Amino acid sequence: MPRERIDPDEPAHLRDAAGTTPPIDRYLPADDLRGLVRRHWVPVWSLPEGKVSVQRVLQYPVCLLTVDATRAMVVGPTAGLGTRELSGSGWTVGTLLQPAAGWLLLGRPVAEVVDAAVPWEALGVDAGFVGEIVGLMAPDPTDEEAQRAAIVLVEEQVRRLLPLDEEGELVNRIVDFTETRPDVRRVAQVCAEFALSERTLQRLTARRLGLTPKWLIQRRRLHEAADRLRSRSTAYDLAAVATDLGYADQAHFIRDFAAVTGMTPGQFAAEPRPTAE
């Protein structure tokens, strides 16, 4: 079944400091994998000699699968700002997993791979399919049919994690709740929604996500902030953005944003608007 191409808003992707990003094709997963995979993405880049683009991402609370011309990796959640340096020409077939998938893939708490990456082979998985993906992508990585065929090969590996366990379904619902409800500003609200004690919720997110419930709420706020700051109509009204996101005051918002991104909201808002390479 052909994978559907999508063009979602990506508040997590901050691009580089010049506002540039490589062209990225995105695809929905197969229907039976929706509990394990959010989407696939395929960036393809070709930069002039000597040019380097450092892409910045406020990652979601999930693990990633990445395949390029040399290897397949499992990338754990990034607690702070994720960066990737691009140069020359290249491509990646990436898979953004659901929160439930990390534990199933790793066979251990996701906390052990936060801010880290491990080769697929280290998990006892046969990574022989990497050669097949390279064979598909190398002739023309922009070819949509090649991208779809490569994604099918990745999904064959992910499908081995089925069926999704009950705890995994719960953590998927918890993350969806915190990401889609702007009115959720306290951990106590998450506990009440799912009838969990704070200690139980903390243990669950540590095991399945490697992160805290507070982190989930903070990251959604930062995604919203980045999205708003890209708009010329609100980019410099920092007090209004802070209020809308539920911060106690503008200073708290600025500290929070700067601690994770390494720049103030004003500096981020003043950067060039995003363009494709």
CSV table of C-alpha atoms in Angstrom, one decimal:
chain,number,residue,atom,x,y,z
A,1,MET,CA,0.0,0.0,0.0
A,2,PRO,CA,1.5,3.4,-1.0
A,3,ARG,CA,2.5,5.6,1.9
A,4,GLU,CA,0.7,8.9,2.0
A,5,ARG,CA,2.8,12.0,1.7
A,6,ILE,CA,2.1,14.7,4.3
A,7,ASP,CA,3.2,18.2,4.9
A,8,PRO,CA,2.7,18.7,8.7
A,9,ASP,CA,3.5,21.8,10.7
A,10,GLU,CA,6.8,21.1,12.4
A,11,PRO,CA,7.3,23.5,15.3
A,12,ALA,CA,10.0,21.1,16.6
A,13,HIS,CA,12.3,21.9,13.6
A,14,LEU,CA,14.0,25.2,14.1
A,15,ARG,CA,16.2,25.0,11.0
A,16,ASP,CA,19.7,26.6,11.1
A,17,ALA,CA,20.6,30.1,12.1
A,18,ALA,CA,20.3,31.3,8.5
A,19,GLY,CA,16.7,30.0,8.3
A,20,THR,CA,17.6,27.2,5.8
A,21,THR,CA,16.6,23.6,5.8
A,22,PRO,CA,17.0,20.8,3.3
A,23,PRO,CA,14.0,19.6,1.4
A,24,ILE,CA,12.1,17.1,3.5
A,25,ASP,CA,9.5,14.6,2.2
A,26,ARG,CA,7.2,13.2,5.0
A,27,TYR,CA,5.0,10.1,4.9
A,28,LEU,CA,2.4,8.6,7.2
A,29,PRO,CA,3.1,5.0,8.4
A,30,ALA,CA,1.1,1.9,7.4
A,31,ASP,CA,-2.2,1.7,9.2
A,32,ASP,CA,-1.2,-1.2,11.4
A,33,LEU,CA,1.8,0.7,12.7
A,34,ARG,CA,0.1,3.9,13.8
A,35,GLY,CA,0.6,2.9,17.5
A,36,LEU,CA,4.3,2.5,16.9
A,37,VAL,CA,5.2,5.1,14.3
A,38,ARG,CA,4.2,8.7,14.0
A,39,ARG,CA,5.6,9.4,10.6
A,40,HIS,CA,8.6,9.0,8.3
A,41,TRP,CA,10.8,11.8,7.0
A,42,VAL,CA,13.4,11.9,4.2
A,43,PRO,CA,15.7,14.9,4.0
A,44,VAL,CA,17.9,15.2,1.0
A,45,TRP,CA,20.7,17.8,0.8
A,46,SER,CA,23.4,19.1,-1.4
A,47,LEU,CA,25.5,21.9,0.0
A,48,PRO,CA,28.3,23.9,-1.7
A,49,GLU,CA,31.8,22.9,-0.9
A,50,GLY,CA,32.9,24.3,2.5
A,51,LYS,CA,29.3,25.1,3.6
A,52,VAL,CA,28.0,23.6,6.8
A,53,SER,CA,24.3,23.8,8.0
A,54,VAL,CA,23.6,23.0,11.6
A,55,GLN,CA,20.0,21.9,11.8
A,56,ARG,CA,18.3,22.4,15.2
A,57,VAL,CA,15.4,20.4,16.6
A,58,LEU,CA,13.3,20.6,19.8
A,59,GLN,CA,12.7,16.9,19.6
A,60,TYR,CA,9.5,15.1,20.6
A,61,PRO,CA,9.6,12.6,23.6
A,62,VAL,CA,10.3,9.7,21.4
A,63,CYS,CA,13.1,7.6,19.8
A,64,LEU,CA,14.0,7.9,16.2
A,65,LEU,CA,15.2,5.3,13.6
A,66,THR,CA,17.6,6.7,11.0
A,67,VAL,CA,19.2,5.0,8.0
A,68,ASP,CA,21.7,6.7,5.8
A,69,ALA,CA,24.3,5.6,3.3
A,70,THR,CA,26.5,3.9,6.0
A,71,ARG,CA,24.5,2.8,8.9
A,72,ALA,CA,21.2,2.4,10.8
A,73,MET,CA,20.8,4.0,14.2
A,74,VAL,CA,18.4,4.2,17.1
A,75,VAL,CA,18.4,7.7,18.4
A,76,GLY,CA,17.2,8.3,21.9
A,77,PRO,CA,15.1,11.3,23.0
A,78,THR,CA,17.1,14.6,23.3
A,79,ALA,CA,16.4,16.3,26.6
A,80,GLY,CA,17.7,19.7,25.3
A,81,LEU,CA,18.2,21.0,21.8
A,82,GLY,CA,19.0,18.4,19.2
A,83,THR,CA,21.5,19.4,16.4
A,84,ARG,CA,22.8,17.8,13.3
A,85,GLU,CA,25.6,19.1,11.1
A,86,LEU,CA,25.0,18.8,7.4
A,87,SER,CA,27.7,19.2,4.7
A,88,GLY,CA,28.3,17.9,1.2
A,89,SER,CA,25.5,15.8,-0.3
A,90,GLY,CA,23.5,13.2,1.5
A,91,TRP,CA,20.1,11.7,2.6
A,92,THR,CA,18.5,10.0,5.5
A,93,VAL,CA,15.5,7.8,5.8
A,94,GLY,CA,14.1,8.7,9.2
A,95,THR,CA,11.3,7.3,11.3
A,96,LEU,CA,9.7,9.2,14.2
A,97,LEU,CA,8.4,6.5,16.6
A,98,GLN,CA,5.5,6.7,19.0
A,99,PRO,CA,6.3,7.1,22.7
A,100,ALA,CA,5.4,3.4,23.2
A,101,ALA,CA,8.0,2.1,20.8
A,102,GLY,CA,11.3,2.9,22.5
A,103,TRP,CA,10.9,0.4,25.3
A,104,LEU,CA,9.8,-2.3,22.9
A,105,LEU,CA,12.7,-1.7,20.5
A,106,LEU,CA,15.4,-1.3,23.2
A,107,GLY,CA,14.2,-4.0,25.6
A,108,ARG,CA,15.2,-1.7,28.5
A,109,PRO,CA,14.2,1.7,30.0
A,110,VAL,CA,14.5,4.5,27.4
A,111,ALA,CA,16.2,6.6,30.1
A,112,GLU,CA,19.4,4.7,29.2
A,113,VAL,CA,19.5,6.2,25.7
A,114,VAL,CA,18.5,9.8,26.4
A,115,ASP,CA,20.9,12.1,24.5
A,116,ALA,CA,22.5,9.1,23.0
A,117,ALA,CA,22.3,6.8,19.9
A,118,VAL,CA,23.0,3.1,19.4
A,119,PRO,CA,23.5,1.1,16.2
A,120,TRP,CA,20.7,-1.3,15.4
A,121,GLU,CA,23.1,-4.2,15.5
A,122,ALA,CA,23.8,-3.5,19.2
A,123,LEU,CA,20.1,-4.4,19.8
A,124,GLY,CA,20.6,-7.8,18.3
A,125,VAL,CA,18.7,-6.7,15.1
A,126,ASP,CA,20.0,-7.8,11.7
A,127,ALA,CA,20.8,-4.5,9.9
A,128,GLY,CA,21.3,-6.2,6.6
A,129,PHE,CA,18.4,-4.3,5.2
A,130,VAL,CA,20.6,-1.1,5.2
A,131,GLY,CA,22.3,-2.3,2.0
A,132,GLU,CA,18.9,-2.7,0.4
A,133,ILE,CA,17.9,0.8,1.3
A,134,VAL,CA,21.1,2.2,0.0
A,135,GLY,CA,20.6,0.4,-3.2
A,136,LEU,CA,17.1,2.0,-3.5
A,137,MET,CA,18.2,5.5,-2.5
A,138,ALA,CA,21.6,6.0,-4.0
A,139,PRO,CA,20.7,6.4,-7.7
A,140,ASP,CA,18.3,9.3,-6.9
A,141,PRO,CA,17.3,10.0,-3.3
A,142,THR,CA,14.7,12.5,-4.4
A,143,ASP,CA,12.8,9.8,-6.2
A,144,GLU,CA,9.4,9.3,-4.4
A,145,GLU,CA,9.1,5.7,-5.3
A,146,ALA,CA,12.5,4.9,-4.0
A,147,GLN,CA,11.7,6.7,-0.7
A,148,ARG,CA,8.4,4.8,-0.4
A,149,ALA,CA,10.2,1.4,-1.0
A,150,ALA,CA,12.8,2.3,1.6
A,151,ILE,CA,10.1,3.1,4.1
A,152,VAL,CA,8.5,-0.3,3.5
A,153,LEU,CA,11.8,-1.9,4.4
A,154,VAL,CA,12.1,0.1,7.7
A,155,GLU,CA,8.5,-0.7,8.6
A,156,GLU,CA,9.2,-4.5,8.2
A,157,GLN,CA,11.6,-4.1,11.0
A,158,VAL,CA,9.3,-2.1,13.2
A,159,ARG,CA,6.4,-4.5,12.6
A,160,ARG,CA,8.3,-7.1,14.6
A,161,LEU,CA,7.4,-5.0,17.8
A,162,LEU,CA,3.7,-5.7,17.5
A,163,PRO,CA,1.4,-6.2,19.3
A,164,LEU,CA,1.5,-2.9,21.2
A,165,ASP,CA,1.3,-3.6,25.0
A,166,GLU,CA,-1.2,-2.0,27.4
A,167,GLU,CA,1.3,0.2,29.1
A,168,GLY,CA,2.5,1.4,25.7
A,169,GLU,CA,-1.0,2.4,24.7
A,170,LEU,CA,-1.3,4.3,28.0
A,171,VAL,CA,2.0,6.2,27.5
A,172,ASN,CA,0.9,7.1,23.9
A,173,ARG,CA,-2.3,8.5,25.3
A,174,ILE,CA,-0.5,10.5,28.0
A,175,VAL,CA,1.9,12.1,25.5
A,176,ASP,CA,-1.0,12.9,23.1
A,177,PHE,CA,-2.9,14.5,26.0
A,178,THR,CA,0.0,16.8,27.0
A,179,GLU,CA,0.9,17.7,23.4
A,180,THR,CA,-2.6,18.5,22.2
A,181,ARG,CA,-4.0,20.3,25.3
A,182,PRO,CA,-2.6,23.8,25.7
A,183,ASP,CA,-4.6,24.2,28.9
A,184,VAL,CA,-2.5,21.4,30.6
A,185,ARG,CA,0.1,23.3,32.5
A,186,ARG,CA,0.6,21.2,35.6
A,187,VAL,CA,1.6,17.6,36.2
A,188,ALA,CA,-1.4,17.3,38.5
A,189,GLN,CA,-3.7,17.7,35.6
A,190,VAL,CA,-2.1,14.7,33.8
A,191,CYS,CA,-2.4,12.6,36.9
A,192,ALA,CA,-6.1,13.5,37.3
A,193,GLU,CA,-6.9,12.7,33.6
A,194,PHE,CA,-5.4,9.2,33.8
A,195,ALA,CA,-6.1,8.5,37.5
A,196,LEU,CA,-2.4,8.0,38.3
A,197,SER,CA,-0.4,9.2,41.3
A,198,GLU,CA,2.4,11.6,40.5
A,199,ARG,CA,4.9,8.9,41.6
A,200,THR,CA,3.4,6.3,39.3
A,201,LEU,CA,3.3,8.8,36.4
A,202,GLN,CA,7.0,9.7,37.0
A,203,ARG,CA,8.1,6.1,37.0
A,204,LEU,CA,6.1,5.3,33.8
A,205,THR,CA,7.5,8.2,31.9
A,206,ALA,CA,11.1,7.5,33.1
A,207,ARG,CA,10.8,3.9,31.9
A,208,ARG,CA,9.0,4.4,28.6
A,209,LEU,CA,10.3,7.9,27.7
A,210,GLY,CA,13.4,8.6,29.7
A,211,LEU,CA,11.8,11.9,30.6
A,212,THR,CA,9.7,13.5,33.3
A,213,PRO,CA,6.0,14.6,33.1
A,214,LYS,CA,7.2,18.2,33.7
A,215,TRP,CA,9.4,17.9,30.6
A,216,LEU,CA,6.5,16.9,28.5
A,217,ILE,CA,4.6,20.0,29.4
A,218,GLN,CA,7.6,22.3,29.0
A,219,ARG,CA,8.4,20.9,25.6
A,220,ARG,CA,4.9,21.4,24.3
A,221,ARG,CA,5.1,25.0,25.5
A,222,LEU,CA,8.4,25.5,23.7
A,223,HIS,CA,7.0,24.0,20.5
A,224,GLU,CA,4.1,26.5,20.7
A,225,ALA,CA,6.5,29.3,21.5
A,226,ALA,CA,8.7,28.6,18.5
A,227,ASP,CA,5.7,28.4,16.2
A,228,ARG,CA,4.3,31.7,17.5
A,229,LEU,CA,7.7,33.4,17.3
A,230,ARG,CA,8.0,32.6,13.6
A,231,SER,CA,5.0,34.8,12.9
A,232,ARG,CA,5.8,38.4,12.2
A,233,SER,CA,2.5,39.4,14.0
A,234,THR,CA,3.6,38.0,17.3
A,235,ALA,CA,7.4,37.7,17.0
A,236,TYR,CA,8.3,40.6,19.2
A,237,ASP,CA,5.3,40.6,21.7
A,238,LEU,CA,7.1,38.4,24.1
A,239,ALA,CA,4.9,39.3,27.1
A,240,ALA,CA,1.8,38.2,25.1
A,241,VAL,CA,3.4,34.9,24.1
A,242,ALA,CA,4.5,34.2,27.7
A,243,THR,CA,1.0,34.9,29.0
A,244,ASP,CA,-0.7,32.8,26.4
A,245,LEU,CA,1.5,29.9,27.2
A,246,GLY,CA,0.8,30.1,30.9
A,247,TYR,CA,4.1,31.4,32.2
A,248,ALA,CA,4.1,33.3,35.4
A,249,ASP,CA,5.9,36.2,33.7
A,250,GLN,CA,8.0,37.1,30.7
A,251,ALA,CA,11.3,36.6,32.5
A,252,HIS,CA,10.4,33.0,33.3
A,253,PHE,CA,9.5,32.4,29.7
A,254,ILE,CA,12.8,33.9,28.5
A,255,ARG,CA,14.8,31.8,30.9
A,256,ASP,CA,13.0,28.6,29.9
A,257,PHE,CA,13.4,29.2,26.2
A,258,ALA,CA,17.1,30.2,26.5
A,259,ALA,CA,18.0,27.3,28.7
A,260,VAL,CA,16.9,24.8,26.1
A,261,THR,CA,17.6,26.5,22.8
A,262,GLY,CA,20.7,28.6,23.7
A,263,MET,CA,19.1,31.8,22.5
A,264,THR,CA,16.5,34.2,23.8
A,265,PRO,CA,13.0,34.3,22.3
A,266,GLY,CA,13.9,37.7,20.8
A,267,GLN,CA,17.0,36.3,19.2
A,268,PHE,CA,15.1,33.4,17.7
A,269,ALA,CA,12.3,35.7,16.4
A,270,ALA,CA,14.8,37.9,14.7
A,271,GLU,CA,16.4,35.1,12.7
A,272,PRO,CA,15.7,34.8,9.0
A,273,ARG,CA,12.5,33.1,8.0
A,274,PRO,CA,12.9,29.4,6.9
A,275,THR,CA,13.9,28.7,3.4
A,276,ALA,CA,14.8,25.4,1.6
A,277,GLU,CA,18.3,24.7,0.5
